[in-house]
JSON list of C-alpha atoms in Angstrom, two decimals:
[
{"chain": "Q", "resi": 639, "resn": "UNK", "atom": "CA", "xyz": [0.00, 0.00, 0.00]},
{"chain": "Q", "resi": 640, "resn": "UNK", "atom": "CA", "xyz": [1.37, 3.40, -1.00]},
{"chain": "Q", "resi": 641, "resn": "UNK", "atom": "CA", "xyz": [1.49, 5.91, 1.80]},
{"chain": "Q", "resi": 642, "resn": "UNK", "atom": "CA", "xyz": [2.78, 9.43, 2.29]},
{"chain": "Q", "resi": 643, "resn": "UNK", "atom": "CA", "xyz": [2.40, 10.59, 5.86]},
{"chain": "Q", "resi": 644, "resn": "UNK", "atom": "CA", "xyz": [3.01, 14.25, 6.51]},
{"chain": "Q", "resi": 645, "resn": "UNK", "atom": "CA", "xyz": [3.71, 15.52, 10.01]},
{"chain": "Q", "resi": 646, "resn": "UNK", "atom": "CA", "xyz": [5.35, 18.33, 11.91]},
{"chain": "Q", "resi": 647, "resn": "UNK", "atom": "CA", "xyz": [2.89, 21.14, 11.39]},
{"chain": "Q", "resi": 648, "resn": "UNK", "atom": "CA", "xyz": [1.79, 23.39, 14.18]},
{"chain": "Q", "resi": 649, "resn": "UNK", "atom": "CA", "xyz": [1.74, 26.93, 15.42]},
{"chain": "Q", "resi": 650, "resn": "UNK", "atom": "CA", "xyz": [4.73, 29.23, 15.07]},
{"chain": "Q", "resi": 651, "resn": "UNK", "atom": "CA", "xyz": [5.38, 32.91, 15.56]},
{"chain": "Q", "resi": 652, "resn": "UNK", "atom": "CA", "xyz": [6.53, 35.14, 12.75]},
{"chain": "Q", "resi": 653, "resn": "UNK", "atom": "CA", "xyz": [10.26, 34.73, 12.39]},
{"chain": "Q", "resi": 654, "resn": "UNK", "atom": "CA", "xyz": [10.14, 31.25, 13.85]},
{"chain": "Q", "resi": 655, "resn": "UNK", "atom": "CA", "xyz": [10.85, 27.83, 12.40]},
{"chain": "Q", "resi": 656, "resn": "UNK", "atom": "CA", "xyz": [9.15, 24.51, 11.85]},
{"chain": "Q", "resi": 657, "resn": "UNK", "atom": "CA", "xyz": [10.28, 21.30, 10.21]},
{"chain": "Q", "resi": 658, "resn": "UNK", "atom": "CA", "xyz": [7.84, 19.11, 8.33]},
{"chain": "Q", "resi": 659, "resn": "UNK", "atom": "CA", "xyz": [8.37, 15.42, 7.61]},
{"chain": "Q", "resi": 660, "resn": "UNK", "atom": "CA", "xyz": [6.94, 13.22, 4.88]},
{"chain": "Q", "resi": 661, "resn": "UNK", "atom": "CA", "xyz": [7.36, 9.49, 5.43]},
{"chain": "Q", "resi": 662, "resn": "UNK", "atom": "CA", "xyz": [6.95, 7.38, 2.29]},
{"chain": "Q", "resi": 663, "resn": "UNK", "atom": "CA", "xyz": [6.23, 3.70, 1.86]},
{"chain": "Q", "resi": 664, "resn": "UNK", "atom": "CA", "xyz": [4.90, 1.30, -0.74]},
{"chain": "Q", "resi": 665, "resn": "UNK", "atom": "CA", "xyz": [6.77, 2.60, -3.79]},
{"chain": "Q", "resi": 666, "resn": "UNK", "atom": "CA", "xyz": [10.32, 2.90, -5.11]},
{"chain": "Q", "resi": 667, "resn": "UNK", "atom": "CA", "xyz": [11.49, 6.03, -3.28]},
{"chain": "Q", "resi": 668, "resn": "UNK", "atom": "CA", "xyz": [14.53, 6.68, -5.46]},
{"chain": "Q", "resi": 669, "resn": "UNK", "atom": "CA", "xyz": [12.43, 6.65, -8.63]},
{"chain": "Q", "resi": 670, "resn": "UNK", "atom": "CA", "xyz": [10.25, 9.51, -7.50]},
{"chain": "Q", "resi": 671, "resn": "UNK", "atom": "CA", "xyz": [10.52, 13.22, -6.86]},
{"chain": "Q", "resi": 672, "resn": "UNK", "atom": "CA", "xyz": [8.91, 14.40, -3.65]},
{"chain": "Q", "resi": 673, "resn": "UNK", "atom": "CA", "xyz": [7.35, 17.83, -3.49]},
{"chain": "Q", "resi": 674, "resn": "UNK", "atom": "CA", "xyz": [5.75, 19.97, -0.86]},
{"chain": "Q", "resi": 675, "resn": "UNK", "atom": "CA", "xyz": [2.66, 21.93, -1.81]},
{"chain": "Q", "resi": 676, "resn": "UNK", "atom": "CA", "xyz": [0.57, 24.23, 0.33]},
{"chain": "Q", "resi": 677, "resn": "UNK", "atom": "CA", "xyz": [-2.95, 25.54, 0.23]},
{"chain": "Q", "resi": 678, "resn": "UNK", "atom": "CA", "xyz": [-4.11, 28.56, 2.16]},
{"chain": "Q", "resi": 679, "resn": "UNK", "atom": "CA", "xyz": [-7.80, 29.22, 2.81]},
{"chain": "Q", "resi": 680, "resn": "UNK", "atom": "CA", "xyz": [-9.49, 30.51, -0.33]},
{"chain": "Q", "resi": 681, "resn": "UNK", "atom": "CA", "xyz": [-6.39, 30.03, -2.46]},
{"chain": "Q", "resi": 682, "resn": "UNK", "atom": "CA", "xyz": [-5.23, 27.47, -4.97]},
{"chain": "Q", "resi": 683, "resn": "UNK", "atom": "CA", "xyz": [-2.72, 24.82, -4.04]},
{"chain": "Q", "resi": 684, "resn": "UNK", "atom": "CA", "xyz": [0.80, 25.99, -4.87]},
{"chain": "Q", "resi": 685, "resn": "UNK", "atom": "CA", "xyz": [4.14, 24.29, -5.09]},
{"chain": "Q", "resi": 686, "resn": "UNK", "atom": "CA", "xyz": [6.72, 25.06, -2.43]},
{"chain": "Q", "resi": 687, "resn": "UNK", "atom": "CA", "xyz": [9.72, 22.82, -3.02]},
{"chain": "Q", "resi": 688, "resn": "UNK", "atom": "CA", "xyz": [10.78, 19.61, -4.78]},
{"chain": "Q", "resi": 689, "resn": "UNK", "atom": "CA", "xyz": [13.60, 17.14, -4.28]},
{"chain": "Q", "resi": 690, "resn": "UNK", "atom": "CA", "xyz": [14.73, 14.48, -6.71]},
{"chain": "Q", "resi": 691, "resn": "UNK", "atom": "CA", "xyz": [15.55, 11.52, -4.51]},
{"chain": "Q", "resi": 692, "resn": "UNK", "atom": "CA", "xyz": [17.88, 9.90, -7.02]},
{"chain": "Q", "resi": 693, "resn": "UNK", "atom": "CA", "xyz": [20.47, 12.68, -6.77]},
{"chain": "Q", "resi": 694, "resn": "UNK", "atom": "CA", "xyz": [19.22, 15.23, -4.23]},
{"chain": "Q", "resi": 695, "resn": "UNK", "atom": "CA", "xyz": [18.63, 18.00, -6.74]},
{"chain": "Q", "resi": 696, "resn": "UNK", "atom": "CA", "xyz": [16.20, 20.57, -5.37]},
{"chain": "Q", "resi": 697, "resn": "UNK", "atom": "CA", "xyz": [13.90, 23.33, -6.58]},
{"chain": "Q", "resi": 698, "resn": "UNK", "atom": "CA", "xyz": [12.11, 26.09, -4.68]},
{"chain": "Q", "resi": 699, "resn": "UNK", "atom": "CA", "xyz": [9.29, 28.50, -5.30]},
{"chain": "Q", "resi": 700, "resn": "UNK", "atom": "CA", "xyz": [10.49, 32.11, -5.26]},
{"chain": "Q", "resi": 701, "resn": "UNK", "atom": "CA", "xyz": [8.33, 32.85, -2.24]},
{"chain": "Q", "resi": 702, "resn": "UNK", "atom": "CA", "xyz": [10.32, 30.47, -0.03]},
{"chain": "Q", "resi": 703, "resn": "UNK", "atom": "CA", "xyz": [13.77, 30.56, -1.60]},
{"chain": "Q", "resi": 704, "resn": "UNK", "atom": "CA", "xyz": [16.39, 31.27, 1.01]},
{"chain": "Q", "resi": 705, "resn": "UNK", "atom": "CA", "xyz": [14.02, 30.53, 3.89]},
{"chain": "Q", "resi": 706, "resn": "UNK", "atom": "CA", "xyz": [13.01, 26.90, 3.35]},
{"chain": "Q", "resi": 707, "resn": "UNK", "atom": "CA", "xyz": [15.25, 23.89, 2.84]},
{"chain": "Q", "resi": 708, "resn": "UNK", "atom": "CA", "xyz": [14.17, 20.48, 1.55]},
{"chain": "Q", "resi": 709, "resn": "UNK", "atom": "CA", "xyz": [16.15, 17.34, 2.22]},
{"chain": "Q", "resi": 710, "resn": "UNK", "atom": "CA", "xyz": [15.75, 13.61, 1.89]},
{"chain": "Q", "resi": 711, "resn": "UNK", "atom": "CA", "xyz": [16.84, 10.57, 3.85]},
{"chain": "Q", "resi": 712, "resn": "UNK", "atom": "CA", "xyz": [16.78, 7.70, 1.39]},
{"chain": "Q", "resi": 713, "resn": "UNK", "atom": "CA", "xyz": [17.31, 5.11, 4.13]},
{"chain": "Q", "resi": 714, "resn": "UNK", "atom": "CA", "xyz": [14.35, 6.30, 6.17]},
{"chain": "Q", "resi": 715, "resn": "UNK", "atom": "CA", "xyz": [12.42, 7.16, 2.98]},
{"chain": "Q", "resi": 716, "resn": "UNK", "atom": "CA", "xyz": [11.54, 10.47, 4.51]},
{"chain": "Q", "resi": 717, "resn": "UNK", "atom": "CA", "xyz": [11.62, 13.98, 3.08]},
{"chain": "Q", "resi": 718, "resn": "UNK", "atom": "CA", "xyz": [11.96, 17.00, 5.33]},
{"chain": "Q", "resi": 719, "resn": "UNK", "atom": "CA", "xyz": [11.04, 20.63, 4.83]},
{"chain": "Q", "resi": 720, "resn": "UNK", "atom": "CA", "xyz": [12.84, 22.97, 7.18]},
{"chain": "Q", "resi": 721, "resn": "UNK", "atom": "CA", "xyz": [10.98, 26.25, 7.28]},
{"chain": "Q", "resi": 722, "resn": "UNK", "atom": "CA", "xyz": [12.75, 29.31, 8.71]},
{"chain": "Q", "resi": 723, "resn": "UNK", "atom": "CA", "xyz": [11.88, 32.99, 8.96]},
{"chain": "Q", "resi": 724, "resn": "UNK", "atom": "CA", "xyz": [8.22, 32.09, 8.83]},
{"chain": "Q", "resi": 725, "resn": "UNK", "atom": "CA", "xyz": [5.67, 34.80, 8.17]},
{"chain": "Q", "resi": 726, "resn": "UNK", "atom": "CA", "xyz": [1.86, 34.81, 8.33]},
{"chain": "Q", "resi": 727, "resn": "UNK", "atom": "CA", "xyz": [1.69, 34.33, 4.55]},
{"chain": "Q", "resi": 728, "resn": "UNK", "atom": "CA", "xyz": [3.16, 30.85, 5.09]},
{"chain": "Q", "resi": 729, "resn": "UNK", "atom": "CA", "xyz": [-0.01, 29.81, 6.92]},
{"chain": "Q", "resi": 730, "resn": "UNK", "atom": "CA", "xyz": [-1.54, 26.91, 4.99]},
{"chain": "Q", "resi": 731, "resn": "UNK", "atom": "CA", "xyz": [-2.09, 23.19, 4.93]},
{"chain": "Q", "resi": 732, "resn": "UNK", "atom": "CA", "xyz": [1.11, 21.61, 3.64]},
{"chain": "Q", "resi": 733, "resn": "UNK", "atom": "CA", "xyz": [0.95, 18.47, 1.53]},
{"chain": "Q", "resi": 734, "resn": "UNK", "atom": "CA", "xyz": [3.70, 16.20, 0.32]},
{"chain": "Q", "resi": 735, "resn": "UNK", "atom": "CA", "xyz": [3.33, 14.43, -3.00]},
{"chain": "Q", "resi": 736, "resn": "UNK", "atom": "CA", "xyz": [5.31, 12.04, -5.20]},
{"chain": "Q", "resi": 737, "resn": "UNK", "atom": "CA", "xyz": [5.82, 12.17, -8.96]},
{"chain": "Q", "resi": 738, "resn": "UNK", "atom": "CA", "xyz": [7.89, 9.86, -11.17]},
{"chain": "Q", "resi": 739, "resn": "UNK", "atom": "CA", "xyz": [11.36, 11.36, -11.61]},
{"chain": "Q", "resi": 740, "resn": "UNK", "atom": "CA", "xyz": [11.10, 11.22, -15.41]},
{"chain": "Q", "resi": 741, "resn": "UNK", "atom": "CA", "xyz": [8.86, 14.30, -15.24]},
{"chain": "Q", "resi": 742, "resn": "UNK", "atom": "CA", "xyz": [11.57, 16.51, -13.88]},
{"chain": "Q", "resi": 743, "resn": "UNK", "atom": "CA", "xyz": [11.24, 19.12, -11.16]},
{"chain": "Q", "resi": 744, "resn": "UNK", "atom": "CA", "xyz": [7.85, 20.59, -11.87]},
{"chain": "Q", "resi": 745, "resn": "UNK", "atom": "CA", "xyz": [4.94, 21.75, -9.70]},
{"chain": "Q", "resi": 746, "resn": "UNK", "atom": "CA", "xyz": [2.33, 20.49, -12.17]},
{"chain": "Q", "resi": 747, "resn": "UNK", "atom": "CA", "xyz": [-0.22, 18.89, -9.86]},
{"chain": "Q", "resi": 748, "resn": "UNK", "atom": "CA", "xyz": [-1.42, 16.37, -12.43]},
{"chain": "Q", "resi": 749, "resn": "UNK", "atom": "CA", "xyz": [2.04, 14.77, -12.51]},
{"chain": "Q", "resi": 750, "resn": "UNK", "atom": "CA", "xyz": [1.87, 13.69, -8.88]},
{"chain": "Q", "resi": 751, "resn": "UNK", "atom": "CA", "xyz": [0.64, 10.15, -8.37]},
{"chain": "Q", "resi": 752, "resn": "UNK", "atom": "CA", "xyz": [0.57, 10.03, -4.59]},
{"chain": "Q", "resi": 753, "resn": "UNK", "atom": "CA", "xyz": [-0.42, 12.58, -1.95]},
{"chain": "Q", "resi": 754, "resn": "UNK", "atom": "CA", "xyz": [-0.12, 12.80, 1.79]},
{"chain": "Q", "resi": 755, "resn": "UNK", "atom": "CA", "xyz": [-2.95, 13.88, 4.04]},
{"chain": "Q", "resi": 756, "resn": "UNK", "atom": "CA", "xyz": [-1.66, 17.35, 4.80]},
{"chain": "Q", "resi": 757, "resn": "UNK", "atom": "CA", "xyz": [-0.38, 19.02, 7.94]},
{"chain": "Q", "resi": 758, "resn": "UNK", "atom": "CA", "xyz": [-1.53, 22.43, 9.14]},
{"chain": "Q", "resi": 759, "resn": "UNK", "atom": "CA", "xyz": [0.93, 25.28, 9.63]},
{"chain": "Q", "resi": 760, "resn": "UNK", "atom": "CA", "xyz": [-0.24, 28.47, 11.32]},
{"chain": "Q", "resi": 761, "resn": "UNK", "atom": "CA", "xyz": [2.07, 31.44, 11.66]},
{"chain": "Q", "resi": 762, "resn": "UNK", "atom": "CA", "xyz": [1.01, 34.23, 13.96]},
{"chain": "Q", "resi": 763, "resn": "UNK", "atom": "CA", "xyz": [2.19, 37.80, 13.61]}
]
């Protein structure tokens, strides 16, 4: 059974940090890219960051570049999103998702085969 389990969300103050985790199982981890998306109330889901598990190559949305860092532990089959310098605009439900690596590092939602359940991040001012 394929599973992506996202965790680590919570409440943070502006300027603070949180680290999200996405634990994967049931598929070939190295053959997939793992991305984090987020969806704020009343807004469309947007891509945040992607990592290609086969070689660790990463990609970030401009809105988080320099503040967020994505990493992967291929032994634990877990992807992390370290979020620093948080601001209220980062408030959203964060989802991890997996897409076959042949598609490259893209935030196109239709490319992602598997999705986690989401974890809520709230940043207070």
